[in-house]
Amino acid sequence: MKILNLYKDHSIPFITEGNKHARDGWVNVHCPFCAGEQNYHLGYELDSNHFNCWRCGGHFQDQTIAKLLHITTDKAEQLIREYEGITRHPKKKIKVKINLHPFKYPSGELKLCPHHIKYLEGRGFDPYLLSKEWGVSGTGPTSKLDHIDYSHRILAPIEWNGRVVSFQTRSLKANDPIKYLACLMAREEIHHQRILYGNQSLWRKRGVCVEGITDVWRLGAQSFG
Ligand SMILES: [Zn+2]
């Protein structure tokens, strides 16, 4: 879809490559799906014509355009056609582009350094327990994966059936526009938003369903995020 024209015609602020929040080939806008700071988290990849938010993951075109312009999805589909895009068939699911490349952690040694420990302790966690029970570690000063900067972050592996399939990271920098940065979809074995986070072997029939990774650590192994 001719996204730049659509954004310009509807006065939606956007940024393109060259800005630190947009990767090459992506056009970014404020994500209408996730709360928190508005910092151009929602990207549209020009080659593959799909939306992906740094924080909340992939989104369908019609739902995204509808949300951005405060219109119905029917109107959004019409608009996408006007801007020469392909609308999805209502019953057809778009394949999530995961597992295109082998799973990998960001580069450099992953370990908890004094600044990671200080951050976790400041939030009321026991860093040694998190490291032992959840494999939580920290990224180094030059940590990268696929040219994306993962430096100075807390890293939490995401396991499924005893295997690490993805990871989530949290920046240590107070004003980092990209607070949470997960494994890129292309390298995930299972998309992190499709799985429940927690220790599966300890789940009972009834558990506590929580918001995210840090809530699971706080509440203990029987909760799932
Ligand atoms: Zn989002």
PDB file of C-alpha atoms and ligand atoms in Angstrom:
ATOM      1  CA  MET A   1       0.000   0.000   0.000  1.00  0.00           C
ATOM      2  CA  LYS A   2       1.181   3.538  -0.627  1.00  0.00           C
ATOM      3  CA  ILE A   3       1.482   4.196   3.055  1.00  0.00           C
ATOM      4  CA  LEU A   4       3.374   7.491   2.811  1.00  0.00           C
ATOM      5  CA  ASN A   5       0.595   9.011   0.702  1.00  0.00           C
ATOM      6  CA  LEU A   6      -2.022   7.705   3.081  1.00  0.00           C
ATOM      7  CA  TYR A   7      -0.221   9.118   6.102  1.00  0.00           C
ATOM      8  CA  LYS A   8       0.376  12.470   4.377  1.00  0.00           C
ATOM      9  CA  ASP A   9      -3.221  12.774   3.187  1.00  0.00           C
ATOM     10  CA  HIS A  10      -4.515  12.073   6.682  1.00  0.00           C
ATOM     11  CA  SER A  11      -1.951  14.167   8.579  1.00  0.00           C
ATOM     12  CA  ILE A  12      -0.538  11.236  10.510  1.00  0.00           C
ATOM     13  CA  PRO A  13       2.954  12.066  11.783  1.00  0.00           C
ATOM     14  CA  PHE A  14       5.484   9.498  10.602  1.00  0.00           C
ATOM     15  CA  ILE A  15       9.209   8.937  10.432  1.00  0.00           C
ATOM     16  CA  THR A  16      11.239   7.012   7.889  1.00  0.00           C
ATOM     17  CA  GLU A  17      14.684   5.425   7.844  1.00  0.00           C
ATOM     18  CA  GLY A  18      17.421   7.729   8.996  1.00  0.00           C
ATOM     19  CA  ASN A  19      15.589   8.381  12.195  1.00  0.00           C
ATOM     20  CA  LYS A  20      16.887   6.179  14.994  1.00  0.00           C
ATOM     21  CA  HIS A  21      13.447   4.690  15.648  1.00  0.00           C
ATOM     22  CA  ALA A  22      12.897   3.460  12.097  1.00  0.00           C
ATOM     23  CA  ARG A  23      14.841   0.661  10.487  1.00  0.00           C
ATOM     24  CA  ASP A  24      15.718   0.740   6.778  1.00  0.00           C
ATOM     25  CA  GLY A  25      12.666   0.086   4.644  1.00  0.00           C
ATOM     26  CA  TRP A  26      10.235   0.868   7.436  1.00  0.00           C
ATOM     27  CA  VAL A  27       7.891   3.800   8.064  1.00  0.00           C
ATOM     28  CA  ASN A  28       6.980   4.339  11.686  1.00  0.00           C
ATOM     29  CA  VAL A  29       4.074   6.018  13.443  1.00  0.00           C
ATOM     30  CA  HIS A  30       2.874   6.168  17.037  1.00  0.00           C
ATOM     31  CA  CYS A  31       1.307   2.817  17.881  1.00  0.00           C
ATOM     32  CA  PRO A  32      -2.426   3.175  18.518  1.00  0.00           C
ATOM     33  CA  PHE A  33      -2.600  -0.281  20.134  1.00  0.00           C
ATOM     34  CA  CYS A  34      -0.261   0.066  23.063  1.00  0.00           C
ATOM     35  CA  ALA A  35      -0.306   2.424  25.981  1.00  0.00           C
ATOM     36  CA  GLY A  36       2.731   4.270  27.241  1.00  0.00           C
ATOM     37  CA  GLU A  37       5.037   6.701  25.579  1.00  0.00           C
ATOM     38  CA  GLN A  38       4.277   7.595  21.981  1.00  0.00           C
ATOM     39  CA  ASN A  39       7.566   7.085  20.257  1.00  0.00           C
ATOM     40  CA  TYR A  40       6.964   5.784  16.751  1.00  0.00           C
ATOM     41  CA  HIS A  41       6.929   2.146  17.769  1.00  0.00           C
ATOM     42  CA  LEU A  42       4.617   0.954  15.018  1.00  0.00           C
ATOM     43  CA  GLY A  43       6.469   0.204  11.812  1.00  0.00           C
ATOM     44  CA  TYR A  44       5.190  -0.592   8.350  1.00  0.00           C
ATOM     45  CA  GLU A  45       7.597  -2.591   6.241  1.00  0.00           C
ATOM     46  CA  LEU A  46       7.420  -1.326   2.683  1.00  0.00           C
ATOM     47  CA  ASP A  47       8.586  -4.583   1.086  1.00  0.00           C
ATOM     48  CA  SER A  48       6.342  -7.001   2.900  1.00  0.00           C
ATOM     49  CA  ASN A  49       3.442  -4.599   3.555  1.00  0.00           C
ATOM     50  CA  HIS A  50       2.960  -5.486   7.144  1.00  0.00           C
ATOM     51  CA  PHE A  51       2.719  -3.654  10.447  1.00  0.00           C
ATOM     52  CA  ASN A  52       4.805  -4.561  13.459  1.00  0.00           C
ATOM     53  CA  CYS A  53       5.125  -2.688  16.739  1.00  0.00           C
ATOM     54  CA  TRP A  54       8.352  -2.846  18.778  1.00  0.00           C
ATOM     55  CA  ARG A  55       6.289  -3.298  21.879  1.00  0.00           C
ATOM     56  CA  CYS A  56       3.088  -5.094  21.013  1.00  0.00           C
ATOM     57  CA  GLY A  57       3.945  -7.076  17.873  1.00  0.00           C
ATOM     58  CA  GLY A  58       2.246  -7.631  14.502  1.00  0.00           C
ATOM     59  CA  HIS A  59      -1.071  -6.124  13.447  1.00  0.00           C
ATOM     60  CA  PHE A  60      -3.448  -6.551  10.522  1.00  0.00           C
ATOM     61  CA  GLN A  61      -3.547  -3.694   7.992  1.00  0.00           C
ATOM     62  CA  ASP A  62      -7.277  -3.020   8.168  1.00  0.00           C
ATOM     63  CA  GLN A  63      -7.365  -2.995  11.965  1.00  0.00           C
ATOM     64  CA  THR A  64      -4.323  -0.743  12.131  1.00  0.00           C
ATOM     65  CA  ILE A  65      -5.591   1.799   9.613  1.00  0.00           C
ATOM     66  CA  ALA A  66      -8.994   1.761  11.326  1.00  0.00           C
ATOM     67  CA  LYS A  67      -7.437   2.441  14.701  1.00  0.00           C
ATOM     68  CA  LEU A  68      -5.068   5.117  13.382  1.00  0.00           C
ATOM     69  CA  LEU A  69      -7.804   7.053  11.594  1.00  0.00           C
ATOM     70  CA  HIS A  70     -10.644   6.297  14.013  1.00  0.00           C
ATOM     71  CA  ILE A  71     -12.728   4.670  11.294  1.00  0.00           C
ATOM     72  CA  THR A  72     -14.398   1.282  10.884  1.00  0.00           C
ATOM     73  CA  THR A  73     -12.460  -1.657   9.472  1.00  0.00           C
ATOM     74  CA  ASP A  74     -14.799  -1.640   6.460  1.00  0.00           C
ATOM     75  CA  LYS A  75     -13.836   1.948   5.708  1.00  0.00           C
ATOM     76  CA  ALA A  76     -10.214   1.081   6.338  1.00  0.00           C
ATOM     77  CA  GLU A  77     -10.343  -1.770   3.825  1.00  0.00           C
ATOM     78  CA  GLN A  78     -11.789   0.623   1.269  1.00  0.00           C
ATOM     79  CA  LEU A  79      -9.022   3.096   1.949  1.00  0.00           C
ATOM     80  CA  ILE A  80      -6.330   0.413   1.677  1.00  0.00           C
ATOM     81  CA  ARG A  81      -7.714  -0.480  -1.760  1.00  0.00           C
ATOM     82  CA  GLU A  82      -7.687   3.202  -2.733  1.00  0.00           C
ATOM     83  CA  TYR A  83      -4.029   3.363  -1.783  1.00  0.00           C
ATOM     84  CA  GLU A  84      -3.393   0.219  -3.809  1.00  0.00           C
ATOM     85  CA  GLY A  85      -2.970  -2.219  -1.010  1.00  0.00           C
ATOM     86  CA  ILE A  86      -4.234  -5.745  -0.737  1.00  0.00           C
ATOM     87  CA  THR A  87      -6.843  -6.243   1.940  1.00  0.00           C
ATOM     88  CA  ARG A  88      -6.946  -9.543   3.709  1.00  0.00           C
ATOM     89  CA  HIS A  89      -9.735 -11.937   3.112  1.00  0.00           C
ATOM     90  CA  PRO A  90     -11.731 -11.990   6.352  1.00  0.00           C
ATOM     91  CA  LYS A  91     -11.239 -15.717   6.836  1.00  0.00           C
ATOM     92  CA  LYS A  92      -7.653 -15.889   5.726  1.00  0.00           C
ATOM     93  CA  LYS A  93      -5.013 -15.627   8.408  1.00  0.00           C
ATOM     94  CA  ILE A  94      -1.816 -13.786   7.650  1.00  0.00           C
ATOM     95  CA  LYS A  95       1.126 -16.027   8.347  1.00  0.00           C
ATOM     96  CA  VAL A  96       3.254 -14.686  11.118  1.00  0.00           C
ATOM     97  CA  LYS A  97       6.781 -14.377   9.868  1.00  0.00           C
ATOM     98  CA  ILE A  98       8.646 -16.176  12.592  1.00  0.00           C
ATOM     99  CA  ASN A  99      11.447 -18.666  12.498  1.00  0.00           C
ATOM    100  CA  LEU A 100      12.962 -17.373   9.244  1.00  0.00           C
ATOM    101  CA  HIS A 101      16.441 -17.445  10.789  1.00  0.00           C
ATOM    102  CA  PRO A 102      17.895 -19.570  13.570  1.00  0.00           C
ATOM    103  CA  PHE A 103      17.142 -18.357  17.074  1.00  0.00           C
ATOM    104  CA  LYS A 104      19.971 -16.285  18.494  1.00  0.00           C
ATOM    105  CA  TYR A 105      20.650 -14.084  21.495  1.00  0.00           C
ATOM    106  CA  PRO A 106      22.092 -10.591  21.051  1.00  0.00           C
ATOM    107  CA  SER A 107      25.888 -10.504  20.711  1.00  0.00           C
ATOM    108  CA  GLY A 108      28.394 -10.259  23.550  1.00  0.00           C
ATOM    109  CA  GLU A 109      28.545 -11.971  26.882  1.00  0.00           C
ATOM    110  CA  LEU A 110      25.204 -12.149  28.650  1.00  0.00           C
ATOM    111  CA  LYS A 111      25.620 -11.675  32.382  1.00  0.00           C
ATOM    112  CA  LEU A 112      24.340  -9.611  35.251  1.00  0.00           C
ATOM    113  CA  CYS A 113      26.765  -6.724  35.831  1.00  0.00           C
ATOM    114  CA  PRO A 114      26.578  -4.251  38.714  1.00  0.00           C
ATOM    115  CA  HIS A 115      24.283  -1.859  36.812  1.00  0.00           C
ATOM    116  CA  HIS A 116      21.837  -4.672  35.941  1.00  0.00           C
ATOM    117  CA  ILE A 117      21.861  -5.823  39.556  1.00  0.00           C
ATOM    118  CA  LYS A 118      21.271  -2.290  40.819  1.00  0.00           C
ATOM    119  CA  TYR A 119      18.332  -1.861  38.440  1.00  0.00           C
ATOM    120  CA  LEU A 120      16.682  -5.145  39.468  1.00  0.00           C
ATOM    121  CA  GLU A 121      17.228  -4.516  43.164  1.00  0.00           C
ATOM    122  CA  GLY A 122      15.764  -1.034  42.710  1.00  0.00           C
ATOM    123  CA  ARG A 123      12.595  -2.672  41.422  1.00  0.00           C
ATOM    124  CA  GLY A 124      12.419  -4.997  44.389  1.00  0.00           C
ATOM    125  CA  PHE A 125      13.767  -8.159  42.740  1.00  0.00           C
ATOM    126  CA  ASP A 126      16.449 -10.521  43.896  1.00  0.00           C
ATOM    127  CA  PRO A 127      18.814 -10.619  40.881  1.00  0.00           C
ATOM    128  CA  TYR A 128      20.432 -13.900  41.937  1.00  0.00           C
ATOM    129  CA  LEU A 129      17.082 -15.638  42.303  1.00  0.00           C
ATOM    130  CA  LEU A 130      15.923 -14.301  38.912  1.00  0.00           C
ATOM    131  CA  SER A 131      19.109 -15.515  37.331  1.00  0.00           C
ATOM    132  CA  LYS A 132      18.790 -18.961  38.905  1.00  0.00           C
ATOM    133  CA  GLU A 133      15.050 -19.520  38.382  1.00  0.00           C
ATOM    134  CA  TRP A 134      14.423 -17.630  35.146  1.00  0.00           C
ATOM    135  CA  GLY A 135      17.827 -17.425  33.492  1.00  0.00           C
ATOM    136  CA  VAL A 136      17.664 -13.642  33.614  1.00  0.00           C
ATOM    137  CA  SER A 137      20.869 -11.949  32.493  1.00  0.00           C
ATOM    138  CA  GLY A 138      22.075  -8.659  31.105  1.00  0.00           C
ATOM    139  CA  THR A 139      23.381  -7.461  27.747  1.00  0.00           C
ATOM    140  CA  GLY A 140      26.706  -5.686  27.352  1.00  0.00           C
ATOM    141  CA  PRO A 141      27.563  -2.192  26.140  1.00  0.00           C
ATOM    142  CA  THR A 142      27.794  -3.129  22.438  1.00  0.00           C
ATOM    143  CA  SER A 143      25.233  -5.909  22.273  1.00  0.00           C
ATOM    144  CA  LYS A 144      23.492  -6.222  18.900  1.00  0.00           C
ATOM    145  CA  LEU A 145      21.388  -8.637  16.905  1.00  0.00           C
ATOM    146  CA  ASP A 146      20.740  -8.127  13.203  1.00  0.00           C
ATOM    147  CA  HIS A 147      22.098  -4.549  13.492  1.00  0.00           C
ATOM    148  CA  ILE A 148      19.598  -3.745  16.222  1.00  0.00           C
ATOM    149  CA  ASP A 149      20.981  -2.216  19.378  1.00  0.00           C
ATOM    150  CA  TYR A 150      20.286  -4.372  22.439  1.00  0.00           C
ATOM    151  CA  SER A 151      22.887  -2.704  24.677  1.00  0.00           C
ATOM    152  CA  HIS A 152      22.451  -2.195  28.428  1.00  0.00           C
ATOM    153  CA  ARG A 153      19.328  -4.300  28.862  1.00  0.00           C
ATOM    154  CA  ILE A 154      17.983  -6.932  31.202  1.00  0.00           C
ATOM    155  CA  LEU A 155      17.386 -10.082  29.150  1.00  0.00           C
ATOM    156  CA  ALA A 156      14.834 -12.755  29.991  1.00  0.00           C
ATOM    157  CA  PRO A 157      14.779 -15.979  27.945  1.00  0.00           C
ATOM    158  CA  ILE A 158      11.317 -17.255  27.028  1.00  0.00           C
ATOM    159  CA  GLU A 159      11.045 -21.011  27.189  1.00  0.00           C
ATOM    160  CA  TRP A 160       8.438 -23.342  25.832  1.00  0.00           C
ATOM    161  CA  ASN A 161       8.500 -27.053  26.556  1.00  0.00           C
ATOM    162  CA  GLY A 162      11.932 -26.749  28.082  1.00  0.00           C
ATOM    163  CA  ARG A 163      13.486 -24.947  25.125  1.00  0.00           C
ATOM    164  CA  VAL A 164      14.348 -21.281  24.708  1.00  0.00           C
ATOM    165  CA  VAL A 165      12.207 -20.012  21.812  1.00  0.00           C
ATOM    166  CA  SER A 166      12.430 -16.238  22.233  1.00  0.00           C
ATOM    167  CA  PHE A 167      13.483 -13.534  24.651  1.00  0.00           C
ATOM    168  CA  GLN A 168      12.360 -10.193  25.990  1.00  0.00           C
ATOM    169  CA  THR A 169      14.601  -7.342  27.074  1.00  0.00           C
ATOM    170  CA  ARG A 170      14.064  -4.248  29.191  1.00  0.00           C
ATOM    171  CA  SER A 171      16.264  -1.174  28.856  1.00  0.00           C
ATOM    172  CA  LEU A 172      18.150   0.055  31.892  1.00  0.00           C
ATOM    173  CA  LYS A 173      18.041   3.619  30.581  1.00  0.00           C
ATOM    174  CA  ALA A 174      15.272   5.606  32.256  1.00  0.00           C
ATOM    175  CA  ASN A 175      14.290   7.590  29.158  1.00  0.00           C
ATOM    176  CA  ASP A 176      14.920   4.953  26.495  1.00  0.00           C
ATOM    177  CA  PRO A 177      12.117   5.317  23.914  1.00  0.00           C
ATOM    178  CA  ILE A 178      12.277   1.567  23.351  1.00  0.00           C
ATOM    179  CA  LYS A 179      11.710   0.284  26.861  1.00  0.00           C
ATOM    180  CA  TYR A 180      10.905  -3.324  25.930  1.00  0.00           C
ATOM    181  CA  LEU A 181      12.566  -4.903  22.925  1.00  0.00           C
ATOM    182  CA  ALA A 182      11.854  -8.548  22.242  1.00  0.00           C
ATOM    183  CA  CYS A 183      13.565 -10.980  19.913  1.00  0.00           C
ATOM    184  CA  LEU A 184      12.830 -10.076  16.282  1.00  0.00           C
ATOM    185  CA  MET A 185       9.975 -12.146  14.915  1.00  0.00           C
ATOM    186  CA  ALA A 186      12.175 -13.581  12.183  1.00  0.00           C
ATOM    187  CA  ARG A 187      14.395 -15.201  14.795  1.00  0.00           C
ATOM    188  CA  GLU A 188      11.749 -16.426  17.198  1.00  0.00           C
ATOM    189  CA  GLU A 189      10.913 -20.110  17.206  1.00  0.00           C
ATOM    190  CA  ILE A 190       7.510 -19.261  18.634  1.00  0.00           C
ATOM    191  CA  HIS A 191       6.192 -15.687  18.694  1.00  0.00           C
ATOM    192  CA  HIS A 192       6.624 -14.407  22.246  1.00  0.00           C
ATOM    193  CA  GLN A 193       3.135 -12.946  22.339  1.00  0.00           C
ATOM    194  CA  ARG A 194       1.548 -16.298  21.555  1.00  0.00           C
ATOM    195  CA  ILE A 195       2.947 -18.116  24.533  1.00  0.00           C
ATOM    196  CA  LEU A 196       2.335 -17.845  28.215  1.00  0.00           C
ATOM    197  CA  TYR A 197       5.390 -16.904  30.201  1.00  0.00           C
ATOM    198  CA  GLY A 198       6.156 -18.894  33.304  1.00  0.00           C
ATOM    199  CA  ASN A 199       7.280 -22.236  34.541  1.00  0.00           C
ATOM    200  CA  GLN A 200       4.974 -24.749  32.850  1.00  0.00           C
ATOM    201  CA  SER A 201       5.869 -27.627  35.141  1.00  0.00           C
ATOM    202  CA  LEU A 202       4.555 -25.694  38.133  1.00  0.00           C
ATOM    203  CA  TRP A 203       1.255 -24.608  36.654  1.00  0.00           C
ATOM    204  CA  ARG A 204      -1.820 -26.008  38.323  1.00  0.00           C
ATOM    205  CA  LYS A 205      -5.289 -25.989  36.883  1.00  0.00           C
ATOM    206  CA  ARG A 206      -5.841 -22.568  38.314  1.00  0.00           C
ATOM    207  CA  GLY A 207      -3.147 -19.959  38.339  1.00  0.00           C
ATOM    208  CA  VAL A 208      -2.915 -16.231  38.308  1.00  0.00           C
ATOM    209  CA  CYS A 209      -2.922 -14.652  34.889  1.00  0.00           C
ATOM    210  CA  VAL A 210      -0.664 -11.612  34.907  1.00  0.00           C
ATOM    211  CA  GLU A 211       0.385  -8.879  32.523  1.00  0.00           C
ATOM    212  CA  GLY A 212       3.997  -9.582  31.803  1.00  0.00           C
ATOM    213  CA  ILE A 213       7.338 -11.031  32.610  1.00  0.00           C
ATOM    214  CA  THR A 214       8.082  -8.905  35.674  1.00  0.00           C
ATOM    215  CA  ASP A 215       4.696  -9.741  37.222  1.00  0.00           C
ATOM    216  CA  VAL A 216       5.499 -13.439  36.881  1.00  0.00           C
ATOM    217  CA  TRP A 217       8.789 -12.944  38.700  1.00  0.00           C
ATOM    218  CA  ARG A 218       7.012 -10.995  41.417  1.00  0.00           C
ATOM    219  CA  LEU A 219       4.179 -13.450  41.966  1.00  0.00           C
ATOM    220  CA  GLY A 220       6.133 -16.630  41.673  1.00  0.00           C
ATOM    221  CA  ALA A 221       6.261 -19.683  39.522  1.00  0.00           C
ATOM    222  CA  GLN A 222       2.585 -20.596  39.573  1.00  0.00           C
ATOM    223  CA  SER A 223       1.472 -17.453  37.799  1.00  0.00           C
ATOM    224  CA  PHE A 224       1.606 -17.219  34.058  1.00  0.00           C
ATOM    225  CA  GLY A 225       2.060 -14.080  32.006  1.00  0.00           C
TER     226      GLY A 225
HETATM  227 ZN    ZN B   1       2.190  -1.213  19.986  1.00  0.00          ZN
END
